[in-house]
XYZ file of N, CA, C and O in Angstrom:
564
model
N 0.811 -1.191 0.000
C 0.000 0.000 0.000
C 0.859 1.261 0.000
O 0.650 2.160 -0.815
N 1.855 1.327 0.945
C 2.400 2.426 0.876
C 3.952 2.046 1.844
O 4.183 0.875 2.145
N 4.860 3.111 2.230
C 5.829 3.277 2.805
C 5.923 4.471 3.666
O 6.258 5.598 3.301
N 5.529 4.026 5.064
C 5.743 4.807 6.088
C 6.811 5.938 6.025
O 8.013 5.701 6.139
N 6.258 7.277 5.823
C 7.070 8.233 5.792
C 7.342 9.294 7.392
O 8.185 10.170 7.587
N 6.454 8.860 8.150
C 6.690 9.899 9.438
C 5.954 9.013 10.096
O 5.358 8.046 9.621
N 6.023 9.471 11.531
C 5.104 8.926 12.816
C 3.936 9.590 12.514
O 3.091 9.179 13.310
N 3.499 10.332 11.841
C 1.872 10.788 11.174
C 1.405 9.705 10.162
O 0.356 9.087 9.978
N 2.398 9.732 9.694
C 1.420 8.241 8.546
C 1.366 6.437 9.510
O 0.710 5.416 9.301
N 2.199 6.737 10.344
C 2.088 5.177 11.265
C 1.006 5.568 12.238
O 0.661 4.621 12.944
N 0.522 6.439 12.417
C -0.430 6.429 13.759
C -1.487 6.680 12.956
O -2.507 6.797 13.636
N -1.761 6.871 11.298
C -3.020 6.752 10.713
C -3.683 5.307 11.339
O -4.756 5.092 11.904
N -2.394 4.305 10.926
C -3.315 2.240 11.147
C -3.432 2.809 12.906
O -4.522 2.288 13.145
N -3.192 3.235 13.720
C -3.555 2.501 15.223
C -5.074 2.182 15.255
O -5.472 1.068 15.595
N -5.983 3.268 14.864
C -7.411 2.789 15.108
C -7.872 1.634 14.564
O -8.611 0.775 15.048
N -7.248 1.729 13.294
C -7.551 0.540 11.841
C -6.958 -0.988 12.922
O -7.719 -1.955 12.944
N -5.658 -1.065 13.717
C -5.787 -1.963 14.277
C -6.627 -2.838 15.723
O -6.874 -4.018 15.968
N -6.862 -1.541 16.433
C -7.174 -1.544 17.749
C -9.333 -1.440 17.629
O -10.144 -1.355 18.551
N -9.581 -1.505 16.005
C -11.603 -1.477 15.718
C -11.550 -2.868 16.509
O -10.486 -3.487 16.518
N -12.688 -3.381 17.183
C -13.237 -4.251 17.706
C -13.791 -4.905 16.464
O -13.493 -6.100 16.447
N -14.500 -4.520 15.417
C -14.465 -4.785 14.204
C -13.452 -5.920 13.192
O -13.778 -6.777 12.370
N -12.331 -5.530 13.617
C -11.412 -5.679 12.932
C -11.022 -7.500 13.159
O -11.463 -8.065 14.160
N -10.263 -8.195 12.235
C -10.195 -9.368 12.931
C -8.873 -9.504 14.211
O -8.122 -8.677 14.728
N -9.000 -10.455 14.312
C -8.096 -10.769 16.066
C -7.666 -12.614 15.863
O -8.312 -13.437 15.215
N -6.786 -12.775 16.407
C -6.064 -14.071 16.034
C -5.624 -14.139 17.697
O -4.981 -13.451 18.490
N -6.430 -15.479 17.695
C -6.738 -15.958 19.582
C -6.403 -17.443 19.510
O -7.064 -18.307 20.087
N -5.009 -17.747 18.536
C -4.293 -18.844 19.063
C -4.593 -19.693 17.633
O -5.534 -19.658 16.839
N -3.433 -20.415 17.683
C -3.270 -20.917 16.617
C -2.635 -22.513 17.018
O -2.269 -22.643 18.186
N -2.531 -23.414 16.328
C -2.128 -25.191 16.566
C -1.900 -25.684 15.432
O -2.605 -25.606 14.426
N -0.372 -26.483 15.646
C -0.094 -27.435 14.577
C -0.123 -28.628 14.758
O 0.362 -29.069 15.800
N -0.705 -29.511 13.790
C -0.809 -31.153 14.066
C 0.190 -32.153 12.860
O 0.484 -31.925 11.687
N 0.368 -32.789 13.365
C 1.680 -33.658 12.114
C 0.927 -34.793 12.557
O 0.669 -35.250 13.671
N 0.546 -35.236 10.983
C 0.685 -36.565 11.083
C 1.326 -37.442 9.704
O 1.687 -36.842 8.691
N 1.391 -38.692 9.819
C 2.581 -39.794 8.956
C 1.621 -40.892 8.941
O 1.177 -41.522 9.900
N 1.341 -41.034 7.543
C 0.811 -41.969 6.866
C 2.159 -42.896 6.165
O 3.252 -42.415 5.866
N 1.754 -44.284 6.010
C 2.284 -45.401 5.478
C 1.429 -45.832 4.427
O 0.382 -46.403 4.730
N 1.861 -45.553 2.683
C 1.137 -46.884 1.879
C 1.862 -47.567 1.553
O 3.046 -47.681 1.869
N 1.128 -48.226 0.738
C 1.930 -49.453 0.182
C 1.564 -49.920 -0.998
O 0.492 -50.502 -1.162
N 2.818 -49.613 -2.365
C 1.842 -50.080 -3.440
C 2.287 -51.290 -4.074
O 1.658 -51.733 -5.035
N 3.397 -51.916 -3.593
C 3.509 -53.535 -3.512
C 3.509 -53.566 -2.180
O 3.018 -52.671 -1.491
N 4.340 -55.121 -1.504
C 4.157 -55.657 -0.784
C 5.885 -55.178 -0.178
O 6.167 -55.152 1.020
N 6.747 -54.878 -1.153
C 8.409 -54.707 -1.231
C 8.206 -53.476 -0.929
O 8.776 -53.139 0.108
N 7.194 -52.121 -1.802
C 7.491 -51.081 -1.501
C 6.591 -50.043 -0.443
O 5.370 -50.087 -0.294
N 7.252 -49.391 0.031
C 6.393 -48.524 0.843
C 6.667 -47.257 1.225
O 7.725 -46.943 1.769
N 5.605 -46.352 0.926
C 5.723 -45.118 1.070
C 5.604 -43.791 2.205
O 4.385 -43.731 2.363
N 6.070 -42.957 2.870
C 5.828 -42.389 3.989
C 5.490 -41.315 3.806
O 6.472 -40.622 3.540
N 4.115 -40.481 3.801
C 3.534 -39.548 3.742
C 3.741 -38.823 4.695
O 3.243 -39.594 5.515
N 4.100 -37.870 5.375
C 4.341 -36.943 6.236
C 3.222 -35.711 5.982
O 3.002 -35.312 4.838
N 2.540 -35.150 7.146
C 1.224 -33.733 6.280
C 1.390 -33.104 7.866
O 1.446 -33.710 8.936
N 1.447 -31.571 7.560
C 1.243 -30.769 8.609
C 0.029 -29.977 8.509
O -0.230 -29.397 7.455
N -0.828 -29.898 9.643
C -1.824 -28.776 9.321
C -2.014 -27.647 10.162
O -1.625 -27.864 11.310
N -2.402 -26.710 10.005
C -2.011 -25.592 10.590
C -3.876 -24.978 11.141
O -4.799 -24.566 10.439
N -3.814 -25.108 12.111
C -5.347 -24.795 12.157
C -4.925 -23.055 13.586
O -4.206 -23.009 14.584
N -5.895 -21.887 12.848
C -5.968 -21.037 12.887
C -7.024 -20.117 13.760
O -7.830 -19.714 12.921
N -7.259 -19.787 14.579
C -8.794 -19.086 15.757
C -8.382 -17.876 15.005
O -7.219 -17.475 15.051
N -9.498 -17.160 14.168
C -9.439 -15.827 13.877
C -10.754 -15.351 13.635
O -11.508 -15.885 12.821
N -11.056 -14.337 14.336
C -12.773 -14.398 14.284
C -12.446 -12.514 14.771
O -11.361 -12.012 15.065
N -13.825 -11.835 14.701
C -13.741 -10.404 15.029
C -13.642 -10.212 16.538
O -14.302 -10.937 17.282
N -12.748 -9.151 17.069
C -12.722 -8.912 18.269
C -13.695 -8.911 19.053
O -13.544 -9.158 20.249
N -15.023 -8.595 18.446
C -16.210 -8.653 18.993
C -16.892 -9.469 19.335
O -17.818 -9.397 20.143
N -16.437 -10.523 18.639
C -16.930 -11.802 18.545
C -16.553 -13.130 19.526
O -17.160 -14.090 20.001
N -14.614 -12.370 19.537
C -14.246 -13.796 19.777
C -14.404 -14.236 21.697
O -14.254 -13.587 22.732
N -14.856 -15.974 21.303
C -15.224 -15.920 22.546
C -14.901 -15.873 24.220
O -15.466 -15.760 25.308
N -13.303 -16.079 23.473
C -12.043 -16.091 24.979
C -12.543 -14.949 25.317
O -12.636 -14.965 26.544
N -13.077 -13.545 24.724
C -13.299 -12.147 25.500
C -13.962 -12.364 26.510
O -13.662 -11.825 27.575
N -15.170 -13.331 26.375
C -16.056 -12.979 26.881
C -16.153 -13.966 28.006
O -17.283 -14.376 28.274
N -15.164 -14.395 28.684
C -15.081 -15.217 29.870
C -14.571 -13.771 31.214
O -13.723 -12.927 31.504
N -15.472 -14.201 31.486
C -15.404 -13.340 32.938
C -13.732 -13.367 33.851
O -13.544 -14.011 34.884
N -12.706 -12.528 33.168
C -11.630 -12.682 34.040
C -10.850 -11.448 33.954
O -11.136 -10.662 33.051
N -9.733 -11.117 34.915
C -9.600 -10.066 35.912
C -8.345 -9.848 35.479
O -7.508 -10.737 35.634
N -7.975 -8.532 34.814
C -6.821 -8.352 34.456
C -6.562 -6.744 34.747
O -7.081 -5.694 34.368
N -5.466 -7.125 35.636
C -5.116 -5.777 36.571
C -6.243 -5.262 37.363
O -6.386 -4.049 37.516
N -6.976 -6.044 37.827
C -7.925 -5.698 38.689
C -9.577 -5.229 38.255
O -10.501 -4.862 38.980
N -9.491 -5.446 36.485
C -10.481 -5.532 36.093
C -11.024 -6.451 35.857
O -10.352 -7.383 35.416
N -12.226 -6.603 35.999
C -12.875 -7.513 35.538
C -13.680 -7.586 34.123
O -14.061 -6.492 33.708
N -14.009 -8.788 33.280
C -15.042 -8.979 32.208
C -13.780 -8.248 30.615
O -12.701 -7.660 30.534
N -14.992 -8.874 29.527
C -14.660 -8.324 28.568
C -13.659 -7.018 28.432
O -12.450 -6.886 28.246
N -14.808 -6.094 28.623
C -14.247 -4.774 28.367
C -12.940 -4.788 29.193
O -12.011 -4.259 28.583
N -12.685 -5.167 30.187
C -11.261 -5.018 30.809
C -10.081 -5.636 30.184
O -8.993 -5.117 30.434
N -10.127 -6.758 29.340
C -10.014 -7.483 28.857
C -9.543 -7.220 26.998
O -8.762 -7.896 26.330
N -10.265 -6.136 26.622
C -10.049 -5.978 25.202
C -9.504 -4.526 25.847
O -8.355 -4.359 25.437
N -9.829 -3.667 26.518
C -8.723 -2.705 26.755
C -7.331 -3.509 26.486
O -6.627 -3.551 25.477
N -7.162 -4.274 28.050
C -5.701 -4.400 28.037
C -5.147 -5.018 26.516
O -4.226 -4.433 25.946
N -5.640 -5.971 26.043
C -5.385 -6.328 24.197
C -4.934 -5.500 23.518
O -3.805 -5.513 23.028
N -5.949 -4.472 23.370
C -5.892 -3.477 22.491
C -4.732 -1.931 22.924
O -4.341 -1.046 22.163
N -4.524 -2.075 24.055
C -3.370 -1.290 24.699
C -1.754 -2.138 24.305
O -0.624 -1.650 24.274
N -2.043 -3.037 24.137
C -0.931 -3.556 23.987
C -0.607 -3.994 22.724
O 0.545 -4.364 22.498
N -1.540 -4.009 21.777
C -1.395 -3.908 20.312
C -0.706 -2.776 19.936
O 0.155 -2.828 19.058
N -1.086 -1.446 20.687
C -0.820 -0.313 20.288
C 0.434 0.020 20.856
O 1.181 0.723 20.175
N 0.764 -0.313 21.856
C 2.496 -0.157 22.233
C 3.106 -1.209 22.054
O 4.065 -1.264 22.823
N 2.978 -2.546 21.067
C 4.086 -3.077 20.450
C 4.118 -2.593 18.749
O 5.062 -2.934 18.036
N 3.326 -2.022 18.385
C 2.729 -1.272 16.913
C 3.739 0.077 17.071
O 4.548 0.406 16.203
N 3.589 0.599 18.002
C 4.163 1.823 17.918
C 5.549 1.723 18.674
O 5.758 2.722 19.362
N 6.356 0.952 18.711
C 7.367 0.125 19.199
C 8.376 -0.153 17.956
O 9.365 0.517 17.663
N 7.963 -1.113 17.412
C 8.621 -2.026 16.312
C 8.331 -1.398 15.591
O 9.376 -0.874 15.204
N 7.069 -0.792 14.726
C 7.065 -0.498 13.182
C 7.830 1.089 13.306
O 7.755 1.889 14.238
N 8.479 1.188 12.179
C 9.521 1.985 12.171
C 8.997 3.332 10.704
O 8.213 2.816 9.908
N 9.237 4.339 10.479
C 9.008 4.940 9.599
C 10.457 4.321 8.632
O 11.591 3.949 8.935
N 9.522 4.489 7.088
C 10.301 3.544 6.119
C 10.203 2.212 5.887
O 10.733 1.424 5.104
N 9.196 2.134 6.974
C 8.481 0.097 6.985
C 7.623 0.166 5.943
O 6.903 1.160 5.843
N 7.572 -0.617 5.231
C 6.326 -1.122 3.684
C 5.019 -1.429 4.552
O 5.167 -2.039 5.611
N 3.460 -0.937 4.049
C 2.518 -1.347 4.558
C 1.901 -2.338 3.458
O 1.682 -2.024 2.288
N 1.716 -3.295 3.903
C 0.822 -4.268 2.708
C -0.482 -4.649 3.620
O -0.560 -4.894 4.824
N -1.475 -4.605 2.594
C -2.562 -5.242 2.953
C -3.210 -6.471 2.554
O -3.243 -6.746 1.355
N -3.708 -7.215 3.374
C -4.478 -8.540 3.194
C -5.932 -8.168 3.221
O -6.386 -7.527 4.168
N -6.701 -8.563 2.176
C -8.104 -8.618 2.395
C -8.420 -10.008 2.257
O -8.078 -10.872 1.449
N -9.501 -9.984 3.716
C -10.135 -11.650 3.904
C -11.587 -12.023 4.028
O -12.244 -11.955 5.066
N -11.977 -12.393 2.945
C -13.950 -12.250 3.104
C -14.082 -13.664 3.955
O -13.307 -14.614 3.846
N -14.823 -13.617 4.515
C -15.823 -14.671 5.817
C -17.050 -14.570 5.848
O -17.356 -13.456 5.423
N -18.166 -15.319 6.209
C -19.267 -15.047 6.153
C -20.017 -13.649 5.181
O -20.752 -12.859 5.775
N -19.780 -13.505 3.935
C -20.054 -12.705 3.262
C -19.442 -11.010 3.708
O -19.831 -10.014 3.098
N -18.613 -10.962 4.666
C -17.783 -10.022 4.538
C -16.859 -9.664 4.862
O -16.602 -9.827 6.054
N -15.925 -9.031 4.054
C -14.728 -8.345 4.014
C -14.172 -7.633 5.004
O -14.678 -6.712 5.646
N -12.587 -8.336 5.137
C -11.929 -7.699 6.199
C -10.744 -7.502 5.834
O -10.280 -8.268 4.989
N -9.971 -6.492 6.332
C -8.625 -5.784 6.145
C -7.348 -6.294 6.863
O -7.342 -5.616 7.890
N -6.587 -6.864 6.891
C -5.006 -7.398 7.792
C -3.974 -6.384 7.038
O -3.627 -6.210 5.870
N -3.662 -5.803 8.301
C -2.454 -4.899 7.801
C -1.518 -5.891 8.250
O -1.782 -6.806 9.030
N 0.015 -5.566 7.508
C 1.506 -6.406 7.826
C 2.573 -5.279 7.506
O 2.580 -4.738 6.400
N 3.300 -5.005 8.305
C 4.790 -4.023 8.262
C 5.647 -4.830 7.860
O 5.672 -5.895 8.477
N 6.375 -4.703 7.027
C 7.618 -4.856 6.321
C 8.907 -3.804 6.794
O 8.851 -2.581 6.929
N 10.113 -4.742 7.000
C 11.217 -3.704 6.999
C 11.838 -3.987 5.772
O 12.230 -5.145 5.629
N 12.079 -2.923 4.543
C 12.712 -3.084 3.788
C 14.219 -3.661 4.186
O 14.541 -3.497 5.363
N 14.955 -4.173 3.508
C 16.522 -4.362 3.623
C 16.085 -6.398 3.648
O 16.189 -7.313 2.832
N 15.536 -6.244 5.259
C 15.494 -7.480 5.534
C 14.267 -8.269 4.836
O 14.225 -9.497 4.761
N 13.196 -7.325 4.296
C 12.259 -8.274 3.835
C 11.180 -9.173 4.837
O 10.244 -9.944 4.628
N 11.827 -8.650 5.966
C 10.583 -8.972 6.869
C 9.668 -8.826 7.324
O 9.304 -7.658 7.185
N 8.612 -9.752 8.165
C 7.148 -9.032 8.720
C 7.816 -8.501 10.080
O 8.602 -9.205 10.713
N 7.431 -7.151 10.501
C 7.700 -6.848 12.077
C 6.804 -6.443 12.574
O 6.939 -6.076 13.741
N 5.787 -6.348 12.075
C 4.192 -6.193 12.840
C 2.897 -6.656 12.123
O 2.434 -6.116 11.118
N 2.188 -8.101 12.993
C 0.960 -8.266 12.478
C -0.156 -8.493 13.198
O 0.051 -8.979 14.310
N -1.215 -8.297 12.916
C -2.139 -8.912 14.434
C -2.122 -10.394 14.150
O -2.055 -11.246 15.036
N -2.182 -10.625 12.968
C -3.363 -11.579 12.562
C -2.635 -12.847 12.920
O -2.870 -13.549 13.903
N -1.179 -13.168 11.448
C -0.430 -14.156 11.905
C 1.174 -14.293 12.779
O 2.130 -15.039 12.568
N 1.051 -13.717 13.335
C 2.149 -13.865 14.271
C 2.563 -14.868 14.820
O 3.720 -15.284 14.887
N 1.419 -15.383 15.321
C 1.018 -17.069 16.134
C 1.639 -17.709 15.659
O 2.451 -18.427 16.244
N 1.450 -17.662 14.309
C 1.768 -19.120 13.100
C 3.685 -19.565 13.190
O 4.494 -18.743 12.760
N 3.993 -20.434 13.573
C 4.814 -20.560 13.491
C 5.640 -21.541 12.331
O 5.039 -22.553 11.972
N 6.740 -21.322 11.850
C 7.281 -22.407 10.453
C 7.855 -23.732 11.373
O 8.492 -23.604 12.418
N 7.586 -24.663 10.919
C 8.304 -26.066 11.896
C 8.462 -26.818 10.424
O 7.798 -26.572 9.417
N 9.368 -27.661 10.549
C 9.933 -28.704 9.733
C 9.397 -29.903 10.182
O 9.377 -30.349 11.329
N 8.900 -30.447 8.995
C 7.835 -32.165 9.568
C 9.094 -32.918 10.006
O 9.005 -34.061 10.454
């Protein structure tokens, strides 16, 4: 989309990240499993498959919020997506750097469309800020 030119163009995304609206990624799991065929009796083959299964649903939605628990002395949801969303915003405004690449992901679900921002540091080519997949981790089967 663009290339962060000042701390005015990086504090445009804070709201864009911190909408209740917006999606939220509440844990992620990998499973391996190893299949054996066999297409003689001499030979046999070892299938190896990883799958990557993903919790991403709207902040509003998702349902870990909505368990009644106490963080810093608050209680419920709302105490709960504060502290989230406070802390989205001071590792966002932390790491992403002016001169970071903004790319966007659009992801339709239930008939509608949603936005994933990702920071790029040029040089290295890396992601240094995402909500969405961070979780996801690369493992070798």
């Amino acid at each position: 989309m663009e290339t962060l030119k000042d701390s005015s163009s990086k504090s445009y995304y804070i709201p864009l990240l911190v909408n209740p609206e917006a999606l939220v990624c509440m844990g992620s799991s990998i499973r391996f499993s190893q299949e054996t065929s066999y297409s003689s009796p001499n030979q046999s083959k070892t299938v190896k498959t990883k799958n990557i299964y993903i919790n991403i649903l709207p902040g509003k939605d998702a349902h870990m919020l909505r368990q009644n628990i106490n963080i810093f002395g608050a209680t419920g949801e709302i105490a709960y997506l504060k502290v989230f969303y406070r802390t989205i915003e001071e590792l966002f405004t932390t790491i992403v750097l002016p001169g970071d690449k903004v790319y966007a992901i659009t992801i339709k679900s239930d008939g509608k469309e949603y936005t994933n921002y990702v920071f790029c540091r040029p040089g290295s080519n890396k992601v240094v800020f995402d909500k969405l997949f961070y979780g996801v981790k690369a493992q070798q089967l």
